[in-house]
Short mmCIF file of C-alpha atoms in Angstrom, two decimals:
data_model
loop_
_atom_site.label_atom_id
_atom_site.label_comp_id
_atom_site.label_asym_id
_atom_site.label_seq_id
_atom_site.Cartn_x
_atom_site.Cartn_y
_atom_site.Cartn_z
CA MET A 1 -2.20 61.29 30.25
CA LYS A 2 -5.88 61.14 29.00
CA HIS A 3 -4.55 60.09 25.56
CA THR A 4 -2.44 57.31 27.12
CA ILE A 5 -5.47 56.02 29.16
CA LEU A 6 -7.65 56.29 25.98
CA SER A 7 -5.02 54.44 23.88
CA PHE A 8 -4.79 51.70 26.43
CA ALA A 9 -8.58 51.26 26.67
CA ILE A 10 -8.81 50.97 22.86
CA LEU A 11 -5.92 48.43 22.77
CA PHE A 12 -7.45 46.57 25.63
CA SER A 13 -10.84 46.43 23.76
CA ALA A 14 -9.09 45.29 20.67
CA LEU A 15 -7.39 42.53 22.49
CA CYS A 16 -10.53 41.40 24.12
CA PHE A 17 -12.34 41.42 20.75
CA SER A 18 -9.32 39.34 19.29
CA CYS A 19 -9.77 36.93 22.15
CA LYS A 20 -13.41 36.56 21.66
CA GLU A 21 -12.85 36.05 17.80
CA ALA A 22 -10.12 33.46 18.39
CA LYS A 23 -12.37 31.64 20.79
CA GLN A 24 -15.12 31.70 17.98
CA ILE A 25 -12.73 30.52 15.45
CA GLN A 26 -11.61 27.73 17.70
CA SER A 27 -15.09 26.62 18.46
CA ASP A 28 -15.74 26.54 14.71
CA VAL A 29 -12.81 24.30 13.89
CA ILE A 30 -13.87 21.91 11.12
CA LYS A 31 -14.46 18.43 12.35
CA PRO A 32 -13.28 15.69 10.06
CA ILE A 33 -15.84 13.89 7.84
CA GLU A 34 -16.52 10.52 9.60
CA PHE A 35 -17.57 7.09 8.41
CA PRO A 36 -19.65 5.07 10.98
CA VAL A 37 -17.93 2.12 12.68
CA PRO A 38 -20.26 -0.73 12.77
CA ASP A 39 -20.33 -2.88 15.99
CA ARG A 40 -18.44 -6.19 15.83
CA PRO A 41 -20.94 -9.08 15.64
CA ALA A 42 -21.43 -10.89 18.90
CA GLY A 43 -19.00 -13.75 19.64
CA VAL A 44 -16.43 -12.52 17.13
CA THR A 45 -12.91 -11.26 18.01
CA ASP A 46 -10.36 -9.40 16.12
CA VAL A 47 -7.63 -10.98 14.09
CA VAL A 48 -4.77 -8.64 14.71
CA ASN A 49 -2.31 -11.53 15.49
CA LEU A 50 -4.21 -14.30 13.85
CA ALA A 51 -2.32 -17.54 13.60
CA VAL A 52 -3.72 -20.78 12.19
CA ALA A 53 -2.53 -24.37 12.35
CA PRO A 54 0.70 -24.78 10.28
CA ILE A 55 0.16 -25.94 6.66
CA ASP A 56 2.98 -28.39 5.80
CA THR A 57 2.25 -27.97 1.87
CA VAL A 58 0.31 -24.85 0.90
CA ARG A 59 -1.95 -25.80 -2.00
CA VAL A 60 -2.45 -22.76 -4.14
CA GLY A 61 -5.01 -21.60 -6.77
CA PHE A 62 -4.29 -18.49 -8.89
CA ILE A 63 -6.91 -16.25 -10.30
CA GLY A 64 -5.96 -13.73 -12.90
CA LEU A 65 -3.01 -14.49 -15.27
CA GLY A 66 -2.69 -11.14 -17.13
CA MET A 67 0.06 -8.69 -15.96
CA ARG A 68 0.88 -9.90 -12.46
CA GLY A 69 -0.36 -13.49 -12.34
CA PRO A 70 2.15 -15.27 -14.58
CA GLY A 71 5.06 -13.74 -12.64
CA ALA A 72 3.49 -15.04 -9.31
CA VAL A 73 3.16 -18.53 -10.87
CA LYS A 74 6.78 -18.65 -11.98
CA ARG A 75 7.93 -17.38 -8.50
CA PHE A 76 5.95 -20.15 -6.70
CA THR A 77 7.72 -22.75 -8.73
CA HIS A 78 10.82 -21.76 -6.82
CA LEU A 79 9.32 -22.07 -3.36
CA GLU A 80 9.49 -24.97 -1.11
CA GLY A 81 6.35 -26.35 0.52
CA VAL A 82 3.85 -25.35 -2.21
CA LYS A 83 1.67 -27.06 -4.67
CA ILE A 84 0.07 -25.11 -7.66
CA VAL A 85 -3.47 -26.80 -7.77
CA ALA A 86 -5.40 -24.63 -10.17
CA LEU A 87 -4.99 -21.78 -12.66
CA CYS A 88 -7.87 -19.40 -13.67
CA ASP A 89 -8.22 -16.66 -16.29
CA ILE A 90 -11.04 -15.71 -18.40
CA HIS A 91 -8.65 -15.95 -21.49
CA PRO A 92 -7.72 -19.68 -22.09
CA GLU A 93 -4.43 -18.81 -23.67
CA ARG A 94 -3.15 -17.16 -20.48
CA VAL A 95 -3.85 -20.34 -18.64
CA GLU A 96 -1.99 -22.36 -21.16
CA ASP A 97 0.94 -20.01 -21.00
CA CYS A 98 1.25 -20.65 -17.26
CA GLN A 99 0.84 -24.39 -17.76
CA LYS A 100 3.97 -24.10 -19.96
CA VAL A 101 5.71 -22.39 -16.93
CA LEU A 102 4.74 -25.36 -14.74
CA ARG A 103 5.89 -27.95 -17.31
CA LYS A 104 9.26 -25.98 -17.81
CA ALA A 105 9.82 -26.24 -14.14
CA GLY A 106 9.29 -29.92 -14.09
CA LEU A 107 5.97 -29.72 -12.30
CA PRO A 108 2.61 -31.36 -13.14
CA GLU A 109 -0.07 -29.21 -14.87
CA ALA A 110 -2.73 -27.57 -12.76
CA ALA A 111 -6.47 -27.73 -13.06
CA ASP A 112 -7.66 -25.34 -15.71
CA TYR A 113 -10.45 -22.73 -15.23
CA SER A 114 -11.18 -20.44 -17.94
CA GLY A 115 -13.60 -19.14 -20.72
CA SER A 116 -16.20 -17.89 -18.24
CA ALA A 117 -16.61 -14.72 -16.12
CA ASP A 118 -17.49 -16.95 -13.19
CA ALA A 119 -15.02 -19.67 -13.68
CA TRP A 120 -12.97 -18.37 -10.63
CA LYS A 121 -15.80 -19.34 -8.32
CA LYS A 122 -15.26 -23.13 -9.22
CA LEU A 123 -11.73 -22.71 -8.27
CA CYS A 124 -12.67 -21.25 -4.92
CA GLU A 125 -15.06 -24.19 -4.29
CA ARG A 126 -12.50 -26.86 -4.57
CA ASP A 127 -11.68 -28.72 -1.33
CA ASP A 128 -8.00 -29.14 -2.12
CA ILE A 129 -6.89 -25.54 -1.97
CA ASP A 130 -5.58 -23.65 1.06
CA LEU A 131 -4.75 -20.39 -0.50
CA VAL A 132 -6.35 -18.36 -3.31
CA TYR A 133 -3.93 -15.78 -4.85
CA ILE A 134 -5.71 -13.03 -6.74
CA SER A 135 -4.12 -10.98 -9.42
CA THR A 136 -7.14 -9.42 -11.28
CA ASP A 137 -8.53 -5.99 -11.88
CA TRP A 138 -9.34 -3.70 -8.82
CA ASP A 139 -13.16 -4.16 -8.98
CA THR A 140 -12.97 -7.82 -8.70
CA HIS A 141 -10.65 -8.02 -5.63
CA VAL A 142 -13.45 -7.89 -2.87
CA PRO A 143 -15.97 -10.26 -4.37
CA MET A 144 -13.20 -12.86 -5.02
CA SER A 145 -11.62 -12.53 -1.76
CA LEU A 146 -14.95 -12.78 0.06
CA TYR A 147 -15.97 -15.74 -1.90
CA ALA A 148 -12.67 -17.53 -1.30
CA MET A 149 -12.95 -16.92 2.48
CA GLU A 150 -16.59 -18.07 2.42
CA HIS A 151 -15.26 -21.39 1.05
CA GLY A 152 -12.55 -21.79 3.60
CA LYS A 153 -9.63 -20.40 1.89
CA HIS A 154 -6.88 -18.07 2.91
CA VAL A 155 -6.55 -14.94 0.54
CA ALA A 156 -3.59 -13.14 -0.93
CA CYS A 157 -4.84 -10.33 -3.07
CA GLU A 158 -3.10 -7.57 -5.20
CA VAL A 159 -3.31 -3.91 -4.39
CA PRO A 160 -5.53 -2.15 -3.46
CA ILE A 161 -7.44 -4.80 -1.81
CA ALA A 162 -10.59 -2.70 -1.85
CA LEU A 163 -11.76 0.63 -3.31
CA THR A 164 -14.52 1.76 -0.86
CA VAL A 165 -14.86 1.90 2.86
CA GLU A 166 -17.90 -0.34 2.61
CA ASP A 167 -15.91 -2.91 0.96
CA CYS A 168 -13.11 -2.60 3.42
CA TRP A 169 -15.63 -3.43 6.25
CA LYS A 170 -16.80 -6.55 4.22
CA LEU A 171 -13.32 -7.98 4.20
CA VAL A 172 -12.64 -7.28 7.96
CA ASP A 173 -15.97 -8.76 8.99
CA MET A 174 -15.36 -11.92 6.79
CA ALA A 175 -11.85 -12.40 7.96
CA GLU A 176 -12.95 -11.96 11.67
CA LYS A 177 -15.85 -14.38 11.07
CA THR A 178 -13.92 -17.05 9.19
CA ARG A 179 -10.65 -16.73 11.21
CA LEU A 180 -8.85 -16.85 7.88
CA HIS A 181 -5.91 -14.83 6.57
CA CYS A 182 -6.68 -12.04 4.01
CA MET A 183 -3.35 -10.50 3.00
CA MET A 184 -2.87 -7.63 0.53
CA LEU A 185 0.23 -8.34 -1.60
CA GLU A 186 2.08 -5.11 -1.05
CA ASN A 187 5.33 -5.88 -2.55
CA CYS A 188 7.03 -2.58 -1.82
CA CYS A 189 7.24 -3.61 1.83
CA TYR A 190 9.78 -6.07 0.86
CA ASP A 191 12.09 -4.06 -1.30
CA PHE A 192 15.74 -4.18 -0.10
CA PHE A 193 16.04 -0.50 0.70
CA GLU A 194 12.60 -0.27 2.49
CA MET A 195 13.43 -3.34 4.63
CA ALA A 196 16.81 -1.86 5.56
CA THR A 197 15.24 1.47 6.52
CA LEU A 198 12.64 -0.42 8.64
CA ASN A 199 15.48 -2.26 10.34
CA MET A 200 17.20 1.05 11.09
CA ALA A 201 13.94 2.53 12.48
CA GLN A 202 13.39 -0.43 14.68
CA LYS A 203 16.92 -0.24 16.07
CA GLY A 204 16.40 3.43 16.85
CA ILE A 205 19.06 4.74 14.36
CA LEU A 206 16.79 7.59 13.24
CA GLY A 207 15.40 8.17 16.70
CA GLU A 208 11.74 8.79 16.99
CA ILE A 209 10.14 8.86 13.67
CA VAL A 210 8.25 12.05 13.27
CA HIS A 211 7.37 12.32 9.59
CA ALA A 212 7.34 10.01 6.69
CA GLU A 213 6.63 10.25 2.87
CA GLY A 214 5.76 7.86 0.23
CA ALA A 215 4.33 8.13 -3.33
CA TYR A 216 3.30 6.46 -6.52
CA ILE A 217 4.60 8.56 -9.34
CA HIS A 218 4.69 6.42 -12.51
CA ASP A 219 4.03 7.51 -16.03
CA LEU A 220 1.13 5.13 -17.15
CA ARG A 221 -0.42 7.12 -20.02
CA GLN A 222 0.66 4.76 -22.81
CA LEU A 223 -0.52 1.74 -20.72
CA ASN A 224 -3.82 3.42 -20.00
CA PHE A 225 -4.68 3.79 -23.62
CA GLU A 226 -3.09 0.54 -24.74
CA ASP A 227 -5.42 -1.88 -26.41
CA PRO A 228 -6.05 -4.87 -24.02
CA ALA A 229 -5.40 -7.32 -26.88
CA ARG A 230 -1.80 -5.83 -27.13
CA GLY A 231 -0.98 -5.83 -23.41
CA GLY A 232 -3.26 -3.06 -22.00
CA TYR A 233 -5.44 -3.27 -18.98
CA ASN A 234 -8.26 -5.64 -19.42
CA ASN A 235 -11.44 -3.69 -20.50
CA TRP A 236 -9.42 -0.56 -20.03
CA TRP A 237 -10.45 -0.81 -16.29
CA ARG A 238 -7.71 1.70 -15.18
CA LEU A 239 -8.67 4.22 -17.75
CA GLU A 240 -12.37 3.88 -16.71
CA TYR A 241 -11.39 4.46 -13.05
CA ASN A 242 -9.38 7.55 -13.91
CA THR A 243 -12.37 8.92 -15.90
CA HIS A 244 -14.84 8.75 -13.11
CA HIS A 245 -12.77 9.20 -9.91
CA THR A 246 -10.29 11.69 -8.35
CA GLY A 247 -8.08 11.51 -5.21
CA ASN A 248 -5.42 8.81 -4.66
CA PRO A 249 -6.67 5.26 -5.50
CA TYR A 250 -3.21 3.69 -5.47
CA ALA A 251 -1.60 4.89 -2.23
CA THR A 252 -0.51 1.43 -0.89
CA HIS A 253 3.06 1.28 -2.64
CA GLY A 254 4.22 4.46 -0.94
CA LEU A 255 2.13 4.10 2.40
CA GLY A 256 2.82 0.54 3.25
CA PRO A 257 6.57 0.67 3.94
CA VAL A 258 6.41 3.76 6.03
CA ALA A 259 3.30 2.57 7.94
CA GLN A 260 5.32 -0.38 9.17
CA ALA A 261 8.15 1.91 10.32
CA LEU A 262 5.59 4.03 12.06
CA ASN A 263 4.04 1.00 13.78
CA LEU A 264 0.57 1.78 12.47
CA GLY A 265 -1.95 -0.65 13.59
CA ARG A 266 0.39 -1.67 16.41
CA GLY A 267 0.35 1.13 18.80
CA ASP A 268 -0.47 3.92 16.62
CA ARG A 269 -2.97 4.53 13.87
CA MET A 270 -3.95 7.03 11.05
CA GLU A 271 -6.52 9.52 12.48
CA TYR A 272 -7.38 11.74 9.68
CA LEU A 273 -6.28 13.10 6.24
CA VAL A 274 -6.56 16.10 4.03
CA SER A 275 -6.22 15.76 0.37
CA LEU A 276 -5.64 18.07 -2.74
CA SER A 277 -5.53 17.30 -6.38
CA SER A 278 -4.43 19.44 -9.15
CA ASP A 279 -6.69 19.69 -12.25
CA GLN A 280 -6.29 17.10 -14.96
CA PHE A 281 -4.02 18.14 -17.94
CA GLY A 282 -1.90 15.19 -18.78
CA MET A 283 -4.40 12.52 -20.01
CA THR A 284 -5.96 15.10 -22.43
CA ALA A 285 -2.70 16.35 -23.70
CA TYR A 286 -1.55 12.84 -24.27
CA ALA A 287 -4.77 11.79 -25.97
CA GLU A 288 -4.71 14.84 -28.27
CA LYS A 289 -1.19 13.98 -29.43
CA LYS A 290 -1.72 10.32 -29.77
CA PHE A 291 -5.35 10.13 -31.23
CA GLY A 292 -6.04 13.83 -32.45
CA LYS A 293 -7.80 16.69 -30.84
CA ASP A 294 -11.07 15.70 -32.29
CA SER A 295 -10.92 12.14 -31.08
CA GLU A 296 -13.18 10.53 -28.47
CA GLU A 297 -10.19 9.96 -26.31
CA ALA A 298 -9.18 13.58 -26.33
CA LYS A 299 -12.69 14.94 -25.69
CA ARG A 300 -13.27 12.59 -22.84
CA GLU A 301 -13.49 14.17 -19.37
CA TYR A 302 -10.96 12.61 -16.92
CA LYS A 303 -11.64 13.35 -13.21
CA MET A 304 -8.45 12.06 -11.95
CA GLY A 305 -6.12 15.06 -11.12
CA ASP A 306 -2.53 14.88 -12.30
CA MET A 307 -1.02 15.20 -8.97
CA ASN A 308 -2.69 14.34 -5.68
CA THR A 309 -0.99 15.13 -2.38
CA SER A 310 -2.48 13.86 0.78
CA VAL A 311 -1.39 14.60 4.39
CA ILE A 312 -2.18 12.25 7.25
CA ARG A 313 -1.89 12.74 11.04
CA THR A 314 -1.66 9.83 13.38
CA ALA A 315 -2.96 9.32 16.95
CA LYS A 316 0.58 9.85 18.24
CA GLY A 317 0.98 13.12 16.41
CA LYS A 318 3.14 11.76 13.43
CA SER A 319 2.58 13.01 9.97
CA ILE A 320 2.71 11.39 6.62
CA MET A 321 2.63 12.74 3.03
CA ILE A 322 1.46 10.44 0.20
CA GLN A 323 1.43 11.50 -3.53
CA HIS A 324 0.00 9.91 -6.62
CA ASP A 325 0.66 10.83 -10.22
CA VAL A 326 0.30 8.48 -13.16
CA THR A 327 -0.23 11.06 -16.06
CA SER A 328 2.98 13.11 -16.03
CA PRO A 329 6.41 12.49 -17.99
CA ARG A 330 8.24 12.14 -14.63
CA PRO A 331 10.87 9.48 -13.58
CA TYR A 332 9.48 6.70 -11.40
CA ASN A 333 9.33 7.69 -7.77
CA ARG A 334 7.97 6.08 -4.68
CA LYS A 335 9.74 8.73 -2.51
CA HIS A 336 10.08 6.64 0.69
CA ALA A 337 11.48 9.00 3.28
CA LEU A 338 11.67 8.77 7.06
CA SER A 339 12.44 11.63 9.26
CA GLY A 340 13.37 11.22 12.89
CA THR A 341 14.83 12.99 15.86
CA LYS A 342 18.21 11.50 15.23
CA GLY A 343 18.23 11.20 11.40
CA TYR A 344 16.75 11.18 7.95
CA ILE A 345 16.75 8.68 5.06
CA GLU A 346 15.27 8.81 1.71
CA LYS A 347 15.30 6.54 -1.50
CA TYR A 348 14.42 8.84 -4.42
CA PRO A 349 15.66 10.42 -6.45
CA ARG A 350 19.07 9.41 -4.95
CA PRO A 351 19.26 7.19 -1.86
CA GLY A 352 20.80 9.05 1.14
CA ILE A 353 21.18 9.06 4.89
CA ALA A 354 21.62 12.17 7.09
CA LEU A 355 22.44 11.66 10.79
CA ASP A 356 22.57 14.17 13.85
CA PRO A 357 26.26 15.08 14.20
CA SER A 358 25.79 15.01 17.94
CA ASP A 359 24.51 11.52 18.20
CA GLU A 360 26.69 8.76 19.47
CA LEU A 361 26.52 6.78 16.21
CA SER A 362 27.95 9.86 14.40
CA VAL A 363 31.44 9.56 16.02
CA ASN A 364 32.13 6.79 13.49
CA PHE A 365 31.92 9.20 10.63
CA GLU A 366 34.32 12.03 9.76
CA ASN A 367 33.28 15.57 8.69
CA LEU A 368 29.56 14.90 9.35
CA SER A 369 27.18 17.62 8.82
CA ALA A 370 23.38 17.90 9.57
CA HIS A 371 22.92 19.77 6.24
CA GLY A 372 24.23 16.98 4.01
CA PHE A 373 23.95 13.17 3.38
CA LEU A 374 26.64 10.69 4.37
CA PRO A 375 29.37 10.17 1.71
CA GLU A 376 28.74 7.23 -0.58
CA LYS A 377 31.21 5.00 1.14
CA GLN A 378 29.69 5.51 4.69
CA PHE A 379 26.17 5.18 3.15
CA ASP A 380 27.04 1.80 1.67
CA GLU A 381 28.61 0.79 4.93
CA MET A 382 25.35 1.51 6.93
CA MET A 383 23.22 -0.13 4.30
CA LYS A 384 25.26 -3.26 4.61
CA ASN A 385 25.36 -3.13 8.38
CA TYR A 386 21.62 -2.71 8.71
CA GLU A 387 20.47 -4.98 5.88
CA HIS A 388 17.33 -6.55 7.03
CA PRO A 389 17.63 -10.26 8.24
CA ILE A 390 15.00 -11.38 5.65
CA THR A 391 16.73 -9.98 2.73
CA ARG A 392 20.07 -11.20 4.08
CA GLU A 393 18.46 -14.78 4.27
CA VAL A 394 16.86 -14.93 0.83
CA GLY A 395 17.94 -11.83 -0.97
CA GLU A 396 20.43 -13.49 -3.41
CA MET A 397 17.81 -16.15 -4.32
CA ALA A 398 15.12 -13.39 -4.76
CA LYS A 399 17.36 -11.44 -7.18
CA LYS A 400 17.80 -14.50 -9.32
CA VAL A 401 14.20 -15.47 -9.31
CA GLY A 402 13.17 -11.86 -9.96
CA GLY A 403 10.01 -9.92 -9.59
CA HIS A 404 10.65 -6.06 -9.36
CA GLY A 405 14.25 -6.74 -8.44
CA GLY A 406 13.36 -9.60 -6.01
CA MET A 407 10.91 -7.98 -3.71
CA ASP A 408 7.99 -9.89 -5.18
CA PHE A 409 9.80 -13.20 -4.43
CA ILE A 410 10.54 -12.06 -0.87
CA MET A 411 6.91 -11.19 -0.34
CA ASP A 412 5.78 -14.67 -1.51
CA TYR A 413 8.43 -16.28 0.45
CA ARG A 414 7.26 -14.63 3.73
CA LEU A 415 3.64 -15.61 2.99
CA ILE A 416 4.46 -19.15 2.54
CA TYR A 417 6.82 -19.15 5.48
CA CYS A 418 4.18 -17.88 7.79
CA LEU A 419 1.55 -20.24 6.59
CA ARG A 420 3.73 -23.36 6.85
CA ASN A 421 4.80 -22.36 10.36
CA GLY A 422 1.42 -21.26 11.70
CA LEU A 423 2.54 -17.61 12.31
CA PRO A 424 0.78 -14.22 11.94
CA LEU A 425 1.29 -12.76 8.53
CA ASP A 426 3.37 -9.70 7.88
CA ILE A 427 0.44 -7.78 6.46
CA ASN A 428 -3.01 -8.50 8.08
CA VAL A 429 -6.53 -7.63 6.89
CA TYR A 430 -6.45 -4.40 8.79
CA ASP A 431 -3.26 -3.24 7.15
CA GLY A 432 -4.69 -3.90 3.74
CA VAL A 433 -7.97 -2.11 4.27
CA GLU A 434 -6.42 0.84 6.11
CA TRP A 435 -3.78 1.43 3.36
CA SER A 436 -6.43 0.93 0.62
CA CYS A 437 -9.26 2.96 2.04
CA LEU A 438 -7.39 6.18 1.13
CA GLY A 439 -9.03 5.77 -2.41
CA GLU A 440 -12.30 6.81 -1.00
CA LEU A 441 -11.06 9.07 1.78
CA THR A 442 -8.86 11.20 -0.51
CA GLU A 443 -11.69 11.44 -3.10
CA MET A 444 -14.02 12.74 -0.37
CA SER A 445 -11.67 15.32 0.88
CA VAL A 446 -10.77 16.47 -2.70
CA LYS A 447 -14.47 16.95 -3.54
CA ASN A 448 -15.02 18.81 -0.32
CA ASN A 449 -12.34 21.52 -0.82
CA SER A 450 -9.73 19.52 0.96
CA ALA A 451 -11.77 19.05 4.15
CA PRO A 452 -10.30 16.56 6.70
CA VAL A 453 -11.56 13.07 6.64
CA ALA A 454 -11.25 10.65 9.53
CA PHE A 455 -9.99 7.03 9.16
CA PRO A 456 -12.44 4.45 10.27
CA ASP A 457 -10.82 2.19 12.94
CA PHE A 458 -11.20 -1.06 11.17
CA THR A 459 -9.57 -2.84 14.14
CA ARG A 460 -12.29 -1.42 16.53
CA GLY A 461 -9.63 -0.54 19.00
CA ALA A 462 -7.51 -3.62 18.69
CA TRP A 463 -4.58 -1.35 17.20
CA LYS A 464 -3.49 -0.84 20.88
CA LYS A 465 -2.99 -4.55 21.54
CA GLN A 466 0.45 -4.84 19.97
CA GLN A 467 3.09 -2.20 20.64
CA GLY A 468 5.51 -2.02 17.59
CA TYR A 469 5.63 -3.73 14.29
CA HIS A 470 7.65 -6.86 13.81
CA HIS A 471 7.93 -9.93 11.46
CA ALA A 472 7.01 -13.15 13.06
CA TYR A 473 9.60 -16.04 13.06
CA VAL A 474 9.93 -19.57 14.22
CA LYS A 475 11.39 -19.50 17.76
#
């Protein structure tokens, strides 16, 4: 009996100690690293659902005619209600190449701005341009966007729209001050599969979306080292970024489409992330093979880890995984997966849909199992039935015009459609900066042993105003 009482006393003491220890651990939970949220200037309001007066003919000026710009110019020759007013690139021959595109389309030549690093400013200063379309290197996105808005122009800018939290705030404040659109050109939001999955999510086919995944896995080693004169990045800007930074600087392709399905910025928001990067191996190995072990390229220190994995938690308790790898010999992969209470859908490596066998929708399918994807015939049937209205409307034309299989054209079509009809854009300034700020947030987390880092609320609370993501249409 004495031994029993003694054993019980020891066990009780141990439990009490464990409880105290647990409370101590709980009180020492690591709080996310936070960025300050500046007060909104007096007299300024948010632009969550910004709509401006309809523009019957959208007059456009293009800045940056290297890798992405010429395709945009060509696509715009197929859009109604636009006028290509000006073309700008530091290299005159690139401007001339785009003039040929206009001539081939039977359109008049545009004003020419080239030969100077500041030529783009003169384009922005024109009084006959409504929209400035920016397709330059990452470092120039923010100064060009700000200058364009300062001079009364709407902005459409390639991804990522900004690289730092500070620059994200500059774009937000300028957009709110000027009441002008500032759209990030995230084309992957307009891919046929992504739009179909968005439609399914909005119709409740997958139930409550609980988890999502996206990625940018794309072998860019050769392009990183390619001479700009032979088609590489101007001034090796991407190689320079990979040399000095880590984390995930290019999250928007994977994040954008799943963010829309999760209604981020419209009833939910990303609260914090944790990020982990592998060490760097791929760039050095590639440089050694291509240039030799004693070459400057091989001896250079590249800080960008080969694989970055970041996990995000939202205010409503949803989770997102985003990955980035541009230095491994892997097949192209954006992942794109949505997991809900009624089903699951993914795009890579093989498109597939899995549904809850007990759900009402599943009675239409034979031999359905929760452990496998729908047969190909049934998958094709669902993709056809839930094709998004926008791709159903312009999809065939988009495939003919081109641009990553047509999604680039759909993106441009929607931009012009909304401007011409005075509607809110599909991707507002808050979307652009929230998807882009992962560049700095992930790098900060990686450098601090994967510490949690909080997302600044760039809407300053306005994300609660609208419940649910939707595309605007003319009624």
